[in-house]
Coordinates of C-alpha atoms and ligand atoms in Angstrom, one line a residue:
M1 CA 179.6 45.9 11.9
S2 CA 177.8 43.0 13.5
V3 CA 177.6 39.7 11.6
F4 CA 174.4 37.9 12.3
P5 CA 174.1 34.1 11.8
K6 CA 172.6 32.7 8.6
L7 CA 169.2 31.1 8.8
S8 CA 168.4 27.6 7.6
I9 CA 164.7 26.8 7.6
N10 CA 163.6 23.4 8.9
I11 CA 160.6 22.3 6.8
D12 CA 159.8 19.1 8.7
H13 CA 156.5 20.4 10.0
V14 CA 155.2 21.2 6.6
A15 CA 155.6 17.5 6.0
T16 CA 154.0 16.8 9.4
I17 CA 150.8 18.5 8.2
R18 CA 150.9 16.5 4.9
Q19 CA 151.5 13.2 6.7
A20 CA 148.5 13.9 9.1
R21 CA 146.4 13.1 6.0
R22 CA 148.9 11.0 4.1
T23 CA 148.1 13.2 1.1
V24 CA 150.1 15.4 -1.2
E25 CA 149.7 18.9 0.4
P26 CA 151.3 20.9 1.7
E27 CA 154.3 20.1 -0.4
P28 CA 157.5 20.6 1.7
V29 CA 159.5 21.1 -1.5
A30 CA 157.3 24.1 -2.4
A31 CA 157.9 25.4 1.1
A32 CA 161.6 25.1 0.5
V33 CA 161.3 27.1 -2.7
L34 CA 159.3 29.8 -1.0
A35 CA 161.6 29.9 2.0
E36 CA 164.5 30.6 -0.4
L37 CA 162.5 33.3 -2.1
G38 CA 162.0 34.8 1.4
G39 CA 165.8 34.9 1.9
A40 CA 166.5 31.6 3.7
D41 CA 170.2 30.8 3.6
G42 CA 169.6 27.1 3.7
I43 CA 167.0 24.3 4.0
T44 CA 167.1 21.7 6.7
A45 CA 165.1 18.5 6.8
H46 CA 165.2 15.6 9.2
L47 CA 164.7 12.1 7.7
R48 CA 163.6 10.2 10.8
E49 CA 163.9 6.4 11.0
D50 CA 160.1 6.2 11.4
R51 CA 159.5 8.6 8.4
R52 CA 156.9 10.5 10.5
H53 CA 157.3 13.7 8.5
I54 CA 160.0 14.0 5.8
Q55 CA 160.0 11.1 3.3
D56 CA 162.8 9.7 1.2
R57 CA 161.4 11.3 -2.0
D58 CA 161.4 14.7 -0.3
I59 CA 165.1 14.5 0.3
R60 CA 165.8 13.4 -3.2
I61 CA 163.8 16.3 -4.7
L62 CA 165.2 18.8 -2.2
R63 CA 168.7 17.8 -3.3
E64 CA 167.7 18.7 -6.9
I65 CA 165.9 22.0 -6.2
V66 CA 167.6 23.6 -3.2
R67 CA 169.7 26.5 -4.5
T68 CA 171.2 27.6 -1.2
Q69 CA 172.3 24.6 0.9
L70 CA 170.7 21.4 2.1
N71 CA 171.3 20.3 5.6
L72 CA 170.2 16.7 6.1
E73 CA 169.5 15.9 9.8
M74 CA 169.7 12.3 10.6
A75 CA 170.6 9.6 13.2
A76 CA 174.1 8.1 12.9
T77 CA 172.8 4.8 11.7
E78 CA 174.0 2.6 8.8
E79 CA 170.8 3.2 6.9
M80 CA 171.0 7.0 7.1
V81 CA 174.7 7.1 6.3
K82 CA 173.9 5.1 3.1
I83 CA 171.2 7.6 2.1
A84 CA 173.4 10.6 2.8
L85 CA 176.2 9.1 0.7
E86 CA 173.7 8.7 -2.2
V87 CA 172.0 12.0 -1.8
K88 CA 175.1 14.1 -1.0
P89 CA 173.5 17.0 1.0
D90 CA 175.7 20.1 1.5
Y91 CA 176.1 18.9 5.0
V92 CA 174.7 16.5 7.5
T93 CA 173.7 17.2 11.1
L94 CA 173.9 14.1 13.3
V95 CA 171.2 14.0 16.0
P96 CA 170.1 11.5 18.6
E97 CA 166.7 9.9 17.8
K98 CA 164.2 8.0 19.9
R99 CA 161.1 6.6 18.4
E100 CA 158.8 7.8 21.2
E101 CA 160.0 11.4 21.4
V102 CA 157.8 14.2 20.0
T103 CA 161.0 16.1 18.8
T104 CA 164.7 15.8 19.4
E105 CA 165.0 15.9 23.1
G106 CA 168.7 16.5 23.9
G107 CA 172.1 16.6 22.3
L108 CA 174.2 13.6 21.2
D109 CA 176.4 12.0 23.8
I110 CA 179.7 12.4 22.0
V111 CA 181.8 11.6 25.1
G112 CA 180.3 8.1 25.4
S113 CA 180.7 7.3 21.7
V114 CA 183.7 9.1 20.3
E115 CA 185.0 6.0 18.5
R116 CA 181.8 5.1 16.8
L117 CA 181.0 8.7 15.8
T118 CA 184.5 9.3 14.5
R119 CA 183.9 6.4 12.1
V120 CA 180.6 7.9 10.9
V121 CA 182.1 11.4 10.6
D122 CA 185.0 9.9 8.6
Q123 CA 182.6 8.0 6.2
L124 CA 180.7 11.2 5.5
Q125 CA 183.5 13.7 5.4
S126 CA 185.6 11.4 3.1
A127 CA 182.8 11.7 0.7
E128 CA 183.1 15.5 1.0
I129 CA 179.9 15.9 3.2
P130 CA 180.8 18.1 6.2
V131 CA 179.3 16.8 9.4
S132 CA 177.8 18.8 12.2
L133 CA 177.1 17.3 15.6
F134 CA 174.1 18.4 17.6
I135 CA 175.2 18.7 21.2
D136 CA 174.4 20.4 24.5
A137 CA 176.7 23.3 25.3
E138 CA 178.8 21.2 27.7
F139 CA 182.5 21.6 27.6
D140 CA 183.2 17.9 27.6
Q141 CA 180.8 17.3 24.7
I142 CA 182.4 20.1 22.7
E143 CA 185.9 18.8 23.4
A144 CA 184.8 15.3 22.4
S145 CA 183.2 16.7 19.2
A146 CA 186.6 18.2 18.2
K147 CA 188.2 14.7 18.6
T148 CA 185.8 13.2 16.1
Q149 CA 187.2 15.6 13.4
A150 CA 183.6 16.8 12.6
L151 CA 183.9 20.3 11.0
L152 CA 180.9 21.7 12.8
I153 CA 178.7 21.5 15.9
E154 CA 175.1 22.6 16.4
L155 CA 174.5 23.9 20.0
H156 CA 171.2 22.8 21.4
T157 CA 169.3 25.9 22.4
G158 CA 166.3 24.0 23.9
Q159 CA 167.3 24.5 27.6
Y160 CA 167.7 28.3 26.8
A161 CA 164.3 28.4 25.1
E162 CA 162.6 26.5 27.9
A163 CA 164.2 28.4 30.8
K164 CA 161.4 29.5 33.2
T165 CA 163.1 32.5 34.9
K166 CA 165.2 35.4 33.6
G167 CA 168.1 34.1 35.7
D168 CA 167.9 30.6 34.3
R169 CA 167.7 32.1 30.8
S170 CA 170.8 34.3 31.3
Q171 CA 172.6 31.3 32.6
E172 CA 171.7 29.2 29.6
L173 CA 172.7 32.1 27.3
E174 CA 176.1 32.3 29.0
K175 CA 176.6 28.6 28.5
L176 CA 175.9 29.0 24.8
R177 CA 178.3 31.9 24.6
Q178 CA 181.1 30.1 26.5
G179 CA 180.5 26.9 24.5
T180 CA 180.7 28.9 21.2
E181 CA 184.0 30.4 22.4
L182 CA 185.5 27.0 23.3
A183 CA 184.3 25.4 20.1
L184 CA 185.8 28.1 17.9
S185 CA 189.1 27.9 19.8
L186 CA 189.1 24.2 19.0
G187 CA 188.6 24.9 15.3
L188 CA 184.9 23.9 15.2
R189 CA 182.4 26.0 13.3
V190 CA 179.2 26.7 15.4
N191 CA 175.6 26.4 14.5
A192 CA 172.6 26.5 16.9
G193 CA 169.0 25.6 17.0
H194 CA 165.9 24.0 18.7
G195 CA 163.1 26.0 20.3
L196 CA 164.2 29.3 19.0
T197 CA 161.3 31.7 18.5
Y198 CA 160.6 35.3 17.3
Q199 CA 160.7 36.3 21.0
N200 CA 163.9 34.6 22.1
V201 CA 166.2 34.5 19.1
Y202 CA 167.9 37.9 19.3
P203 CA 170.2 37.4 22.3
V204 CA 171.5 34.1 20.8
A205 CA 172.0 35.8 17.4
C206 CA 174.2 38.3 19.2
I207 CA 176.7 35.7 20.3
A208 CA 179.9 36.3 18.4
G209 CA 180.9 33.5 16.1
M210 CA 177.5 31.7 15.6
E211 CA 177.4 30.7 12.0
E212 CA 173.9 29.5 11.3
F213 CA 170.6 28.8 13.0
N214 CA 168.3 26.0 12.2
I215 CA 164.7 27.1 12.9
G216 CA 161.5 25.3 12.1
H217 CA 158.5 25.0 14.3
T218 CA 158.0 28.7 15.1
I219 CA 158.3 29.7 11.4
V220 CA 155.9 27.0 10.1
S221 CA 153.5 28.0 13.0
R222 CA 153.6 31.7 11.9
G223 CA 153.3 30.7 8.3
V224 CA 150.0 28.9 9.0
L225 CA 148.6 32.0 10.8
V226 CA 149.8 34.7 8.5
G227 CA 148.5 32.7 5.6
M228 CA 145.0 32.0 7.1
E229 CA 143.1 35.1 6.0
R230 CA 144.3 34.8 2.4
A231 CA 143.6 31.0 2.4
V232 CA 140.0 31.6 3.5
R233 CA 139.5 34.4 0.9
E234 CA 140.7 32.1 -1.8
M235 CA 138.4 29.3 -0.7
K236 CA 135.4 31.7 -1.0
L237 CA 136.5 32.6 -4.5
A238 CA 136.9 28.9 -5.3
M239 CA 133.4 28.2 -4.1
R240 CA 132.2 30.8 -6.6
G241 CA 134.2 29.3 -9.4
Q242 CA 136.3 32.5 -9.4
L243 CA 139.7 31.2 -8.3
Ligands
PXP1 N1 168.1 21.6 15.1 C1 167.9 20.3 15.3 C2 169.1 19.4 15.5 C3 166.6 19.8 15.4 O1 166.4 18.5 15.6 C4 165.5 20.6 15.3 C5 164.1 20.1 15.3 O2 163.9 19.2 14.3 C6 165.8 22.0 15.0 C7 167.1 22.5 15.0 C8 164.7 23.0 14.8 O3 164.0 23.1 16.0 P1 162.6 24.0 16.0 O4 161.7 23.2 15.2 O5 162.2 24.0 17.5 O6 162.9 25.3 15.5

């Protein structure tokens, strides 16, 4: 029997829509509840330094209401470590963060910062918060990740998702497969995410040993469209005082 990865839903872009108006809807916490009703195995939220989408109160409320598991994505900064130690998510994913980027652009450079990241991993894991490191599927980054004692890695699937030709895509898929194999052999658990869509997810889901996917943009995008007809019908009812 094949074992497919679990699915954690990244709800950042529900908050992006809310923040576009600095208003109260759509409520990302409600999205998390509905995602769980739909079968999500976890909820992922990225508290960025600039608070462009998810806010501190979202994380606090998510911690209270998420029934599956809460994955807090964050930069390895003092401010974020303090928040994580207070909130105690089920696990933390450390990601690189640049103010000017539209979304996370690449994996963490673990090779160049093993000592610093080992300290951050230790701070979090000593508080029983497992740490996942978001990295490219490069052998040296995977080996360096194991040195930090982090329990998990998340392989960056962006290059696979953005590959322009079939050949490039197969090559990227093979890198993910080999990276997973190496990571497992080093005792790391393996997640993956970034840029996965309804069209490209299956081959990655077939890689043996993948534990969990973090998927956001494509699901929120589809959610907006599959909900549009109903939302319009309901507004017509509201205009007639019939909702
Ligand atoms: N994993 C990480 C580490 C991310 O930073 C993101 C984007 O916030 C995702 C997964 C989800 O990517 P996408 O929104 O493209 O599905």
